Amino acid sequence: MKTNKISIIGAGFVGSTSAFAIMDAGLAGEIVLVDVNAEKAIAEAMDLSQGAAFVKSVTIKAGTIEDTADSDLIIITAGIGPKPGETRLEILNKNIPIFKDIVPQLAAKSPDSLFLVVSNPVDILTYVTYKYSGFPAHRVFGSGTVLDTSRFKSILSQRFSVDARNIHAYIIGEHGDSELATWETTKIAGMSIPEFCDQLSDRCELGFQDHILDQVRHAAYEIINRKGYTNYAVALSVRRIVEAIFGNEHAILTLSSLFTGEEGIKDVYLSMPCIIGSEGIRQILPIPLGTSELSALQHSASVLKKLIEEAPLD
Ligand code: NAD
């Protein structure tokens, strides 16, 4: 019987909060937490397990890479997060060696698993995971801009006083400074933003779109500058991705996935709306993009591609 075994590599803020969110949603039969700081993983597993009386039955334990064998899904949150003022891209060189070490071992223990990468810079580290796992691309993806898309919807929701779940909007491209909003296809109740603004007369001043995108791009820095890390919204993003996978939902989420010529972009991971189910990524969706959106997406890809070329991958 399928147990929905999830291994979470890295039991830090993101890993442990994701485990909590997954456990609370009753999505896994078994969760294994692995961390180089073994005591931290043990403590988090104990703390989570002690909530057993309040959630669906789940086994949560700390372990080593050996214990991840036969996982259905491996979530990588291990690594070094950005310090205040440090960009995601600046921490790349610190995290690549960790991935070179763990990914081949994890892949060997769970040859049929899916990989979900959350560690930053997520697009590059997902590419690294793809390369070092030897897995087909559809089984290796990153959380990408799933979180940024939620941030975008939550800001639009506050702006227009409508439920975030009734807004169709995406942040695409790099999970980071070059990401962009797909204003051309953003819809509230089937209306474009200019149409929706017309209904609200005084709410859409000139330049408000740039201001909103700026807020999305700086959201993580705003939080990290104050508390040193982000954990809740990213954990809910992870939970949503897990739900889509184990429910074989064929949901549409902005995951970081391998481009193989889509939009003129090749051999780089970045986010576009993708169909995701139990088999992994089924398809990257070619949503309509305005001319400036397409060139911004291609610019985002070139930023990432340059980093891949410069990264110490061998
Ligand atoms: P953290 O420092 O709290 O946790 C990282 C954990 O990884 C630590 O416990 C550390 O001991 C562990 N680790 C390091 N090397 C390891 C190895 N070889 N094997 C196993 N564990 C190892 O950091 P955090 O706040 O949890 O952030 C984790 C990562 O997630 C960072 O890269 C951060 O930038 C990223 N992040 C991504 C998103 C997103 O949307 N993609 C959002 C928030 C954070």
Coordinates of C-alpha atoms and ligand atoms in Angstrom, one line a residue:
M1 CA 0.0 0.0 0.0
K2 CA 1.3 3.5 -0.9
T3 CA 2.2 5.3 2.3
N4 CA 2.9 8.8 0.9
K5 CA 6.4 8.8 2.4
I6 CA 7.9 12.3 2.4
S7 CA 11.6 13.0 3.3
I8 CA 12.4 16.5 4.2
I9 CA 16.1 17.3 4.0
G10 CA 16.9 20.3 6.2
A11 CA 14.9 20.6 9.5
G12 CA 15.4 24.4 9.8
F13 CA 12.7 27.0 9.8
V14 CA 11.4 26.1 6.4
G15 CA 11.8 22.3 6.7
S16 CA 10.2 22.0 10.1
T17 CA 7.3 24.4 9.4
S18 CA 6.6 22.6 6.1
A19 CA 6.5 19.3 8.1
F20 CA 4.0 20.9 10.5
A21 CA 1.8 22.1 7.6
I22 CA 1.9 18.8 5.8
M23 CA 1.1 16.9 9.1
D24 CA -1.7 19.3 10.0
A25 CA -3.2 18.8 6.5
G26 CA -3.0 15.0 6.9
L27 CA -1.1 14.6 3.6
A28 CA 1.6 12.1 4.5
G29 CA 1.7 8.6 6.1
E30 CA 5.4 9.0 7.0
I31 CA 7.7 12.0 7.3
V32 CA 11.5 11.6 7.7
L33 CA 13.4 14.7 8.8
V34 CA 17.1 14.7 7.9
D35 CA 19.6 17.4 9.0
V36 CA 23.3 17.6 9.5
N37 CA 22.4 19.0 12.9
A38 CA 20.9 15.6 14.0
E39 CA 19.8 16.9 17.4
K40 CA 17.7 19.6 15.7
A41 CA 16.0 17.0 13.5
I42 CA 15.4 14.7 16.5
A43 CA 13.9 17.6 18.5
E44 CA 11.6 18.7 15.6
A45 CA 10.4 15.2 15.0
M46 CA 9.6 14.7 18.7
D47 CA 7.8 18.0 18.9
L48 CA 5.7 17.2 15.8
S49 CA 5.0 13.6 16.9
Q50 CA 3.6 14.8 20.2
G51 CA 0.7 16.3 18.3
A52 CA -0.4 12.9 17.1
A53 CA -3.7 13.0 19.0
F54 CA -4.9 16.0 16.9
V55 CA -4.1 14.9 13.3
K56 CA -4.5 12.0 10.9
S57 CA -2.2 9.1 11.7
V58 CA 1.4 9.9 10.6
T59 CA 4.8 8.5 11.5
I60 CA 7.3 11.3 12.0
K61 CA 11.0 10.5 12.7
A62 CA 14.4 12.0 12.4
G63 CA 16.9 10.0 10.4
T64 CA 19.8 9.8 8.0
I65 CA 19.8 9.6 4.2
E66 CA 19.5 5.8 4.7
D67 CA 16.1 6.3 6.3
T68 CA 14.8 8.2 3.3
A69 CA 14.8 5.0 1.2
D70 CA 11.7 4.5 -1.0
S71 CA 10.3 8.0 -0.5
D72 CA 7.5 9.1 -2.7
L73 CA 8.6 12.7 -2.4
I74 CA 11.9 14.3 -1.3
I75 CA 11.7 18.0 -0.3
I76 CA 15.0 19.8 0.0
T77 CA 15.1 22.7 2.3
A78 CA 18.7 22.2 3.4
G79 CA 21.2 24.9 3.0
I80 CA 22.1 28.4 4.0
G81 CA 19.5 31.0 3.9
P82 CA 20.2 34.7 2.9
K83 CA 21.5 36.9 5.7
P84 CA 19.9 40.4 5.9
G85 CA 21.0 42.3 2.7
E86 CA 22.2 39.2 1.0
T87 CA 20.4 38.2 -2.3
R88 CA 19.3 34.7 -3.1
L89 CA 21.8 34.6 -5.9
E90 CA 24.7 35.5 -3.6
I91 CA 24.3 32.4 -1.6
L92 CA 24.5 30.0 -4.5
N93 CA 28.1 29.1 -4.1
K94 CA 27.5 28.2 -0.4
N95 CA 24.7 25.8 -1.3
I96 CA 25.9 24.0 -4.5
P97 CA 28.5 21.8 -2.6
I98 CA 25.7 20.7 -0.2
F99 CA 23.6 19.6 -3.1
K100 CA 26.5 17.8 -4.9
D101 CA 26.9 15.8 -1.7
I102 CA 23.3 14.9 -0.9
V103 CA 21.4 14.6 -4.2
P104 CA 23.1 11.6 -5.7
Q105 CA 22.7 9.7 -2.4
L106 CA 19.0 10.6 -2.1
A107 CA 18.4 9.7 -5.7
A108 CA 20.0 6.3 -5.2
K109 CA 17.9 5.5 -2.2
S110 CA 14.6 6.5 -3.8
P111 CA 14.9 6.0 -7.6
D112 CA 11.2 6.5 -8.2
S113 CA 10.7 9.6 -6.1
L114 CA 9.8 13.1 -7.0
F115 CA 12.2 15.9 -5.9
L116 CA 10.8 19.3 -4.7
V117 CA 13.5 21.8 -4.1
V118 CA 12.8 24.8 -1.9
S119 CA 16.4 25.9 -0.9
N120 CA 17.6 29.1 -2.5
P121 CA 18.4 30.1 -5.1
V122 CA 15.7 27.7 -5.9
D123 CA 15.8 27.8 -9.7
I124 CA 19.5 27.1 -9.9
L125 CA 19.5 24.5 -7.1
T126 CA 16.6 22.7 -8.9
Y127 CA 18.7 22.6 -12.0
V128 CA 21.6 21.2 -9.9
T129 CA 19.2 18.6 -8.4
Y130 CA 18.1 17.6 -11.9
K131 CA 21.7 17.2 -13.1
Y132 CA 23.0 15.3 -10.0
S133 CA 19.9 13.1 -9.6
G134 CA 19.9 11.8 -13.2
F135 CA 16.1 11.9 -12.9
P136 CA 13.9 12.9 -15.8
A137 CA 13.0 16.6 -15.7
H138 CA 9.3 16.1 -15.0
R139 CA 10.2 14.4 -11.6
V140 CA 12.5 17.3 -10.5
F141 CA 10.9 20.7 -9.8
G142 CA 11.3 23.7 -7.5
S143 CA 8.8 25.6 -5.4
G144 CA 9.7 28.5 -7.8
T145 CA 7.3 31.3 -7.7
V146 CA 4.4 29.5 -6.0
L147 CA 5.1 31.6 -2.9
D148 CA 5.5 34.8 -4.9
T149 CA 2.2 34.1 -6.7
S150 CA 0.5 33.8 -3.3
R151 CA 2.2 37.0 -2.1
F152 CA 1.0 38.7 -5.3
K153 CA -2.6 37.5 -4.8
S154 CA -2.5 38.5 -1.1
I155 CA -1.4 42.1 -2.0
L156 CA -4.0 42.3 -4.8
S157 CA -6.6 40.9 -2.3
Q158 CA -5.8 43.6 0.2
R159 CA -5.7 46.3 -2.4
F160 CA -9.1 45.4 -3.9
S161 CA -10.8 43.9 -0.8
V162 CA -11.6 40.6 -2.5
D163 CA -10.7 37.1 -1.5
A164 CA -7.2 36.1 -2.7
R165 CA -8.6 32.8 -3.9
N166 CA -10.8 34.5 -6.4
I167 CA -7.9 36.2 -8.1
H168 CA -6.2 34.6 -11.1
A169 CA -2.7 35.9 -11.3
Y170 CA 0.8 34.6 -11.6
I171 CA 4.3 35.6 -10.8
I172 CA 6.7 33.9 -13.2
G173 CA 10.4 33.7 -14.1
E174 CA 13.1 33.6 -11.4
H175 CA 12.1 33.2 -7.8
G176 CA 14.0 36.4 -7.1
D177 CA 14.8 39.9 -8.3
S178 CA 14.0 39.4 -12.0
E179 CA 10.6 37.8 -11.5
L180 CA 7.6 39.4 -13.2
A181 CA 3.8 39.6 -12.9
T182 CA 1.6 38.4 -15.8
W183 CA -0.7 41.4 -15.8
E184 CA -2.0 40.6 -19.3
T185 CA -3.8 37.5 -18.0
T186 CA -4.6 38.7 -14.4
K187 CA -8.3 38.4 -13.8
I188 CA -10.7 39.2 -10.9
A189 CA -14.2 37.8 -11.5
G190 CA -13.3 37.4 -15.2
M191 CA -12.3 41.0 -15.5
S192 CA -8.9 42.3 -16.3
I193 CA -7.3 44.7 -13.8
P194 CA -8.1 47.8 -15.8
E195 CA -11.7 46.6 -16.2
F196 CA -11.9 45.8 -12.5
C197 CA -10.3 49.2 -11.6
D198 CA -13.0 50.9 -13.7
Q199 CA -15.6 49.5 -11.4
L200 CA -13.8 51.0 -8.4
S201 CA -13.0 54.4 -9.9
D202 CA -10.5 55.7 -7.3
R203 CA -8.4 52.6 -6.6
C204 CA -5.9 52.4 -9.5
E205 CA -3.5 55.3 -9.6
L206 CA -0.8 55.5 -12.3
G207 CA 2.1 53.2 -11.6
F208 CA 0.2 51.0 -9.1
Q209 CA 1.2 47.8 -11.0
D210 CA 4.9 48.6 -10.6
H211 CA 4.4 49.4 -7.0
I212 CA 2.7 46.0 -6.4
L213 CA 5.4 44.0 -8.2
D214 CA 8.0 45.9 -6.2
Q215 CA 6.2 44.8 -3.0
V216 CA 6.2 41.2 -4.1
R217 CA 9.9 41.2 -5.1
H218 CA 10.8 42.7 -1.7
A219 CA 8.5 40.7 0.5
A220 CA 11.1 38.2 1.6
Y221 CA 13.7 40.9 2.4
E222 CA 11.1 42.8 4.4
I223 CA 10.5 39.8 6.6
I224 CA 14.1 38.6 6.8
N225 CA 15.2 42.1 7.8
R226 CA 12.8 41.9 10.7
K227 CA 12.8 38.3 11.9
G228 CA 15.8 36.8 10.1
Y229 CA 13.9 34.1 8.1
T230 CA 10.6 33.3 6.4
N231 CA 8.7 30.2 7.2
Y232 CA 4.9 30.3 7.3
A233 CA 3.8 31.3 3.8
V234 CA 6.6 29.1 2.2
A235 CA 5.4 26.1 4.3
L236 CA 1.8 26.7 3.1
S237 CA 3.2 26.8 -0.5
V238 CA 4.9 23.5 0.1
R239 CA 1.8 22.0 1.6
R240 CA -0.2 23.1 -1.5
I241 CA 2.3 21.5 -3.8
V242 CA 2.2 18.3 -1.8
E243 CA -1.6 18.3 -1.8
A244 CA -1.6 18.7 -5.6
I245 CA 0.9 15.8 -6.1
F246 CA -0.6 13.2 -3.7
G247 CA -4.2 14.2 -4.8
N248 CA -3.1 13.8 -8.4
E249 CA -4.9 17.1 -8.9
H250 CA -3.4 18.3 -12.2
A251 CA -3.5 21.6 -10.5
I252 CA -1.8 24.6 -12.1
L253 CA 1.0 26.0 -10.0
T254 CA 3.9 28.2 -10.9
L255 CA 6.6 25.7 -10.2
S256 CA 10.2 26.0 -11.3
S257 CA 10.6 23.5 -14.2
L258 CA 13.0 22.7 -17.0
F259 CA 12.4 24.8 -20.1
T260 CA 13.2 22.9 -23.3
G261 CA 12.5 25.6 -25.9
E262 CA 9.2 27.1 -24.5
E263 CA 9.1 30.9 -25.1
G264 CA 12.5 30.6 -26.8
I265 CA 14.1 29.5 -23.5
K266 CA 16.1 26.3 -23.1
D267 CA 18.1 24.3 -20.5
V268 CA 17.3 26.4 -17.5
Y269 CA 14.8 26.0 -14.6
L270 CA 12.3 28.9 -14.0
S271 CA 8.7 29.3 -13.2
M272 CA 5.6 29.3 -15.5
P273 CA 2.2 27.9 -14.7
C274 CA 2.6 24.1 -14.8
I275 CA 0.2 21.2 -14.6
I276 CA 1.3 19.1 -11.6
G277 CA 0.0 15.7 -10.5
S278 CA 1.4 12.4 -9.0
E279 CA 3.7 11.9 -12.0
G280 CA 5.3 15.3 -11.4
I281 CA 5.2 18.1 -14.0
R282 CA 2.8 17.2 -16.8
Q283 CA 3.2 20.3 -18.9
I284 CA 4.4 23.9 -18.8
L285 CA 1.5 26.1 -20.0
P286 CA 2.2 28.7 -22.7
I287 CA -0.1 31.4 -21.2
P288 CA -0.5 34.5 -23.3
L289 CA 2.2 37.1 -22.5
G290 CA 2.4 40.7 -23.6
T291 CA 5.5 41.7 -25.5
S292 CA 7.2 43.3 -22.5
E293 CA 6.3 40.3 -20.3
L294 CA 7.9 37.9 -22.8
S295 CA 11.1 39.9 -23.0
A296 CA 11.1 40.2 -19.1
L297 CA 10.7 36.4 -18.9
Q298 CA 13.5 35.9 -21.4
H299 CA 15.7 38.3 -19.4
S300 CA 14.9 36.4 -16.2
A301 CA 16.0 33.2 -18.0
S302 CA 19.2 34.8 -19.1
V303 CA 20.1 36.0 -15.6
L304 CA 19.7 32.4 -14.4
K305 CA 21.5 30.9 -17.4
K306 CA 24.5 33.1 -16.7
L307 CA 24.6 31.9 -13.1
I308 CA 24.4 28.3 -14.2
E309 CA 27.3 28.9 -16.6
E310 CA 29.4 30.5 -13.8
A311 CA 28.4 28.0 -11.1
P312 CA 30.9 25.4 -10.0
L313 CA 29.0 22.5 -11.6
D314 CA 31.0 19.5 -13.0
Ligands
NAD1 P1 17.7 27.2 8.2 O1 19.1 27.6 8.4 O2 16.8 27.4 9.4 O3 17.6 25.6 7.9 C1 18.5 25.0 7.0 C2 18.8 23.7 7.6 O4 19.6 22.9 6.6 C3 19.7 23.8 8.8 O5 19.0 23.2 9.9 C4 21.0 23.1 8.5 O6 21.6 22.4 9.5 C5 20.5 22.1 7.4 N1 21.6 21.6 6.5 C6 22.7 22.2 6.0 N2 23.4 21.4 5.3 C7 22.7 20.2 5.3 C8 23.0 18.9 4.7 N3 24.1 18.7 4.0 N4 22.1 17.9 5.0 C9 21.0 18.1 5.7 N5 20.7 19.3 6.3 C10 21.6 20.3 6.1 O7 17.2 27.9 6.9 P2 15.7 28.1 6.5 O8 15.2 29.4 6.9 O9 14.9 26.8 6.9 O10 15.8 28.1 4.9 C11 16.2 26.9 4.2 C12 16.3 27.3 2.7 O11 15.0 27.6 2.2 C13 17.2 28.5 2.4 O12 17.9 28.2 1.3 C14 16.2 29.6 2.2 O13 16.7 30.6 1.4 C15 15.1 28.8 1.5 N6 13.8 29.4 1.4 C16 13.2 29.2 0.2 C17 11.9 29.8 0.0 C18 11.3 29.6 -1.4 O14 10.2 30.2 -1.6 N7 11.8 28.9 -2.3 C19 11.3 30.6 1.0 C20 12.0 30.7 2.2 C21 13.2 30.1 2.4

